[in-house]
Coordinates of C-alpha atoms in Angstrom, one line a residue:
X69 CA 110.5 84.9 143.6
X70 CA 110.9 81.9 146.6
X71 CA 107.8 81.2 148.7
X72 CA 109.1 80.0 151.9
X73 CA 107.2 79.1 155.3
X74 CA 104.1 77.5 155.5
X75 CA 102.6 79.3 152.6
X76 CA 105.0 77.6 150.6
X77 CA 103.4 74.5 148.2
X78 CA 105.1 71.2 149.5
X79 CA 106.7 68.8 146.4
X80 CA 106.5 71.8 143.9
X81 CA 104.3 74.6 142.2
X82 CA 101.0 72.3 141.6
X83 CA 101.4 69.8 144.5
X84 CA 99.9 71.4 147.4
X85 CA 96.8 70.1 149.5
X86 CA 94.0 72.3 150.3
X87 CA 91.3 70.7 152.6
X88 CA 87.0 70.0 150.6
X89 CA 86.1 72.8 152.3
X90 CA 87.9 75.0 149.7
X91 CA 86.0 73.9 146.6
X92 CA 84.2 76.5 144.7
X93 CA 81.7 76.8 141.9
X94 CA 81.3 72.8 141.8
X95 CA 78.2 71.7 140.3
X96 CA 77.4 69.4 143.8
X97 CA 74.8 66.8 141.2
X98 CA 76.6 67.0 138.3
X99 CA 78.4 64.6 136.8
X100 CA 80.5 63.9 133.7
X101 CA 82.2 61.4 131.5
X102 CA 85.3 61.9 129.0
X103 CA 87.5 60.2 126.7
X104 CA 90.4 62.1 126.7
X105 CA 92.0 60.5 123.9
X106 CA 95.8 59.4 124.0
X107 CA 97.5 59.5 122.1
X108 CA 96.6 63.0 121.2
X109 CA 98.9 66.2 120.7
X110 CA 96.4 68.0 123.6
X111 CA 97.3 70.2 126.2
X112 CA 96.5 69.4 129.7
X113 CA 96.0 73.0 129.8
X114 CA 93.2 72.8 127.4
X115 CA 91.7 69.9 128.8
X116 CA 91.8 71.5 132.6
X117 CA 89.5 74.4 131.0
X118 CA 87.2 72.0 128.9
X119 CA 86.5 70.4 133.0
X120 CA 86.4 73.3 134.1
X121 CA 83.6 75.2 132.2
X122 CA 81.2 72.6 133.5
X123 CA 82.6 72.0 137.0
X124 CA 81.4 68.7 137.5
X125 CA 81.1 66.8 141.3
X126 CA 82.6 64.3 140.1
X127 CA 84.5 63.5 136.3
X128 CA 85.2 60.3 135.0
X129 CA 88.2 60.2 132.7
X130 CA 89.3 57.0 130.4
X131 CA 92.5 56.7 127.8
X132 CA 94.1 58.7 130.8
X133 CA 97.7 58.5 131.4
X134 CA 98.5 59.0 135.7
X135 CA 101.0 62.0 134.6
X136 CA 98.3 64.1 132.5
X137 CA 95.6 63.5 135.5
X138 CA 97.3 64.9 137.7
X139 CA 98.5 67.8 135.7
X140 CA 94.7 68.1 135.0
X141 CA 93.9 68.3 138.5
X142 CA 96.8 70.9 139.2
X143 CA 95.5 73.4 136.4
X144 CA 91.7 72.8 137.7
X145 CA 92.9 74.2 141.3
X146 CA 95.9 76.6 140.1
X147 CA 93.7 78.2 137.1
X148 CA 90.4 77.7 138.1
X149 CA 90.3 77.1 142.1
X150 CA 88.7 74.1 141.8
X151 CA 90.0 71.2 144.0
X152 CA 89.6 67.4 143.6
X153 CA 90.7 64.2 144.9
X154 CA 91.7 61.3 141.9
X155 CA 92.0 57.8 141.9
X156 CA 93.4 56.0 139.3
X157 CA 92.2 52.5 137.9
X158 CA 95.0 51.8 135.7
X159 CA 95.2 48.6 133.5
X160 CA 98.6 49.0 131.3
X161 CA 102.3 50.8 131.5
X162 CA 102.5 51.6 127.9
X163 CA 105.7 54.1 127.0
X164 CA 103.8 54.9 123.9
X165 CA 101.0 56.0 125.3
X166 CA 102.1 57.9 128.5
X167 CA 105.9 58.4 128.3
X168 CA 108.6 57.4 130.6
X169 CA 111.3 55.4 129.9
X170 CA 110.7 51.9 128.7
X171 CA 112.0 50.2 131.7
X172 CA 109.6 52.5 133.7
X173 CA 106.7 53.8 131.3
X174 CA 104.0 55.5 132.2
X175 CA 100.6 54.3 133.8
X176 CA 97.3 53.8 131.8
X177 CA 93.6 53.5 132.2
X178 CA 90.7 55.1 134.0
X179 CA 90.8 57.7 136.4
X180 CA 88.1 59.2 138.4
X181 CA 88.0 62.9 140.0
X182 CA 85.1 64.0 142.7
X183 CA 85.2 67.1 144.8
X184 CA 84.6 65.0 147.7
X185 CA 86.7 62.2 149.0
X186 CA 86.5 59.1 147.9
X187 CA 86.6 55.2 149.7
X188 CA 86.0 51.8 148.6
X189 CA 88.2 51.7 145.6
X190 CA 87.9 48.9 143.3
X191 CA 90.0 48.2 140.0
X192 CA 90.3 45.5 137.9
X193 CA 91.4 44.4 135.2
X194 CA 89.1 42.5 133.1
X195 CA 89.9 38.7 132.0
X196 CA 90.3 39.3 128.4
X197 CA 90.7 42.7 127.4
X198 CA 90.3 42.4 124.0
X199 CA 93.4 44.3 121.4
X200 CA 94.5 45.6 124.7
X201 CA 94.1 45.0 128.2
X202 CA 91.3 47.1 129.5
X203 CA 89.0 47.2 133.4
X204 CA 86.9 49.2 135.4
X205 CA 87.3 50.9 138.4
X206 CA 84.7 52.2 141.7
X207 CA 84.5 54.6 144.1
X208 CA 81.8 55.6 146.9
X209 CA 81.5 59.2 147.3
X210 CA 78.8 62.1 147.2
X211 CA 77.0 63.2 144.3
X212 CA 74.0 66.1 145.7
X213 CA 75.1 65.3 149.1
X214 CA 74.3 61.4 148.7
X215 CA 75.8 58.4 148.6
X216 CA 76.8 57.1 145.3
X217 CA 78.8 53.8 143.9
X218 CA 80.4 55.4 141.0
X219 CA 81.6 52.7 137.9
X220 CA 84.3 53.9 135.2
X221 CA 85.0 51.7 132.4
X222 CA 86.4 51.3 128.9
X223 CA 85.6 48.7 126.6
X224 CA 87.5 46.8 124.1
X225 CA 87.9 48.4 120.7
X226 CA 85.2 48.3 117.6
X227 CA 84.7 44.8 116.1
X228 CA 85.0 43.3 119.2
X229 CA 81.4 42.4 120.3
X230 CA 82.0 39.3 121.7
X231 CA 84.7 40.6 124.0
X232 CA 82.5 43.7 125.6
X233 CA 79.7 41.3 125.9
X234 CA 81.6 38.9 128.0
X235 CA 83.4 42.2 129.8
X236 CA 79.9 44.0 130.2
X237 CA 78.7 40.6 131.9
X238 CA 81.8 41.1 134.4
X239 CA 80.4 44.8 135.2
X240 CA 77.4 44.3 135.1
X241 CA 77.5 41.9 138.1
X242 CA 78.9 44.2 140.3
X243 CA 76.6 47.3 139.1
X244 CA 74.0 44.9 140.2
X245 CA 75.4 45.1 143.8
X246 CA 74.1 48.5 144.6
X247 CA 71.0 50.4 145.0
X248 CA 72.1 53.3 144.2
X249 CA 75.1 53.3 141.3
X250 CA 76.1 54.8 137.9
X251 CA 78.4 53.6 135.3
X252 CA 80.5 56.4 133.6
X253 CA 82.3 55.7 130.2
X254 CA 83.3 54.1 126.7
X255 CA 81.8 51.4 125.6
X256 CA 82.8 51.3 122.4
X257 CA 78.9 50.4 121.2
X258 CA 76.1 52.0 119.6
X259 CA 73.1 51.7 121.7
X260 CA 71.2 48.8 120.3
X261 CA 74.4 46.6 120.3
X262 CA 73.5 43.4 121.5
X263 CA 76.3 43.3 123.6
X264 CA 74.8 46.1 125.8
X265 CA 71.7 44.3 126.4
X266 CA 73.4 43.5 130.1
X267 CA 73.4 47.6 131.3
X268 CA 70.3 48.2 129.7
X269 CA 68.2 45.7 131.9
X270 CA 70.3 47.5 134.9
X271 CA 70.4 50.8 134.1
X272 CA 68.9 53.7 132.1
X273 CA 70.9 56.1 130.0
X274 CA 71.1 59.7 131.1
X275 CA 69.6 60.4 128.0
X276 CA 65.5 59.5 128.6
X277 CA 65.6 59.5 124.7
X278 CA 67.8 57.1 124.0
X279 CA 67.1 53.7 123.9
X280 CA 68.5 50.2 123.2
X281 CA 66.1 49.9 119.8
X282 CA 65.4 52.0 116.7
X283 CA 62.6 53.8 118.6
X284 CA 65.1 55.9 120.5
X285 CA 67.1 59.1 119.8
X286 CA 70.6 58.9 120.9
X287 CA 72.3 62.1 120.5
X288 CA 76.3 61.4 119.4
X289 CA 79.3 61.6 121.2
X290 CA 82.3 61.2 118.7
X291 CA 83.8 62.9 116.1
X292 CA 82.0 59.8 113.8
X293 CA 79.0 60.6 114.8
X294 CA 78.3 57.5 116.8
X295 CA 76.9 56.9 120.7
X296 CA 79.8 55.7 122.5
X297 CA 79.6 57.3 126.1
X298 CA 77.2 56.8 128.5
X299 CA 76.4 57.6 132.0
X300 CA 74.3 54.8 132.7
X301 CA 71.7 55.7 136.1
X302 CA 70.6 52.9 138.8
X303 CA 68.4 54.4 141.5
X304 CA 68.4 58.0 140.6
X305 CA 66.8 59.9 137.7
X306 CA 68.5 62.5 135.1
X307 CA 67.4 66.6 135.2
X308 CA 69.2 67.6 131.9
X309 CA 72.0 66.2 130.1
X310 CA 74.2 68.0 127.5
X311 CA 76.4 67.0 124.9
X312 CA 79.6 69.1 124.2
X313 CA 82.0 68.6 121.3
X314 CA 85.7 69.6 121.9
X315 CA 88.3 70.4 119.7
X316 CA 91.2 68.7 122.1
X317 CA 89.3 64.9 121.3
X318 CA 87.7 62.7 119.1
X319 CA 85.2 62.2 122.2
X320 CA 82.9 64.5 123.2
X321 CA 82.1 65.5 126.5
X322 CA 78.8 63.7 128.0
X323 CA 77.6 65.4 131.4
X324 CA 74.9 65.6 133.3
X325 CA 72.7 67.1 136.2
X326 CA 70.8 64.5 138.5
X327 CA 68.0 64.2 140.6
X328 CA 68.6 62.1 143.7
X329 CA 66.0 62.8 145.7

């Protein structure tokens, strides 16, 4: 079968645009955080309908090669009619990791998706990434209809305290910016880590449980049964949060429903 005529997807079967207005079933104050893991033998498939049983607002996505998000995003509106914008904030080209060729390998980072369109993006790398280069990246766009600076991050590896505390101190500077902001990702910490001690007097988790002392409840959120993703909250309050192991990483998904009134 040929589609021609306007009907007919521009740049291939998953490329075409389809205007905000066509969203459906998107939770409009929910909001979610995954590590996708890479390298993993996962299908993007798989990972389409993991986002897609939750229907975030907006996703934010770390170990994320550019070539699976956007294959993501193409299964999330071909299989399951739900349509997003993405914006990358890539940190490394790594043929390992993402494919390619080596003289042209594949793109490697963060990556954030939202149902509504997104401005003000920010990446950067940060100064010293630890055992491999790693940065943040930020977006404005709507979350229950409001205004929201949206943070995606991914901190050095384990063992490396001193390293997130110096790149948490670089974050945290620009969290402290806005009035109304959350910090999505993997921070590679438990919560009491001193290193943290710099989004705690910021920002609360999602969780109201979980705190940054042995008082708190943390629920876990990796395969090893540690707390390593967080939605951190500045100027709005959680409703529920949930906690959802899946088979397709060693991360499990961390969502939640917010209250920003």
């Amino acid at each position: 079968m040929v589609l021609v005529g306007p009907s007919a997807p521009s740049g291939g079967l998953f490329a075409r645009s389809v205007p905000v207005e066509a969203v459906r079933d998107v939770v409009p104050n929910r909001v979610m955080t995954w590590n996708i893991c890479n390298p993993c033998e996962t299908s993007n498939v798989d990972r389409a309908a993991e986002i897609a049983t939750y229907a975030p607002q907006v996703i934010g996505l770390q170990e994320a090669c550019v070539r699976d998000v956007e294959r993501i995003r193409d299964y999330l509106e071909n299989l399951h009619g739900l349509v997003y914008h993405v914006e990358y904030g890539t940190v490394l080209r790594s043929w390992g990791r993402c494919g390619g060729v080596p003289w042209s390998p594949g793109a490697f980072g963060q990556a954030i998706l939202s149902a509504a369109p997104m401005t003000d993006r920010v990446t950067a790398e940060y100064p010293d990434g630890g055992s491999e280069d790693r940065g943040y990246m930020a977006v404005t766009t709507l979350v229950g209809g409001q205004s929201v600076r949206v943070f995606n991050t991914h901190l050095a590896h384990r063992r490396q305290e001193a390293v997130r505390a110096h790149q948490i101190g670089v974050l945290a500077a620009q969290v402290a910016r806005h009035d109304r902001a959350m910090v999505l990702g993997d921070f590679n910490a438990v919560p009491d880590s001193p290193e943290l001690s710099g989004m705690w007097t910021l920002a609360a988790d999602t969780d109201p449980q979980c705190r940054p002392s042995s008082t708190g409840t943390c629920e876990v959120t990796t395969d090893w049964q540690s707390k390593f993703d967080y939605v951190f909250l500045r100027g709005m309050a959680p409703l529920e949060h949930r906690v959802h192991p899946s088979p397709y990483s060693d991360h499990h998904l961390l969502r939640t429903d917010l209250d920003l009134t």
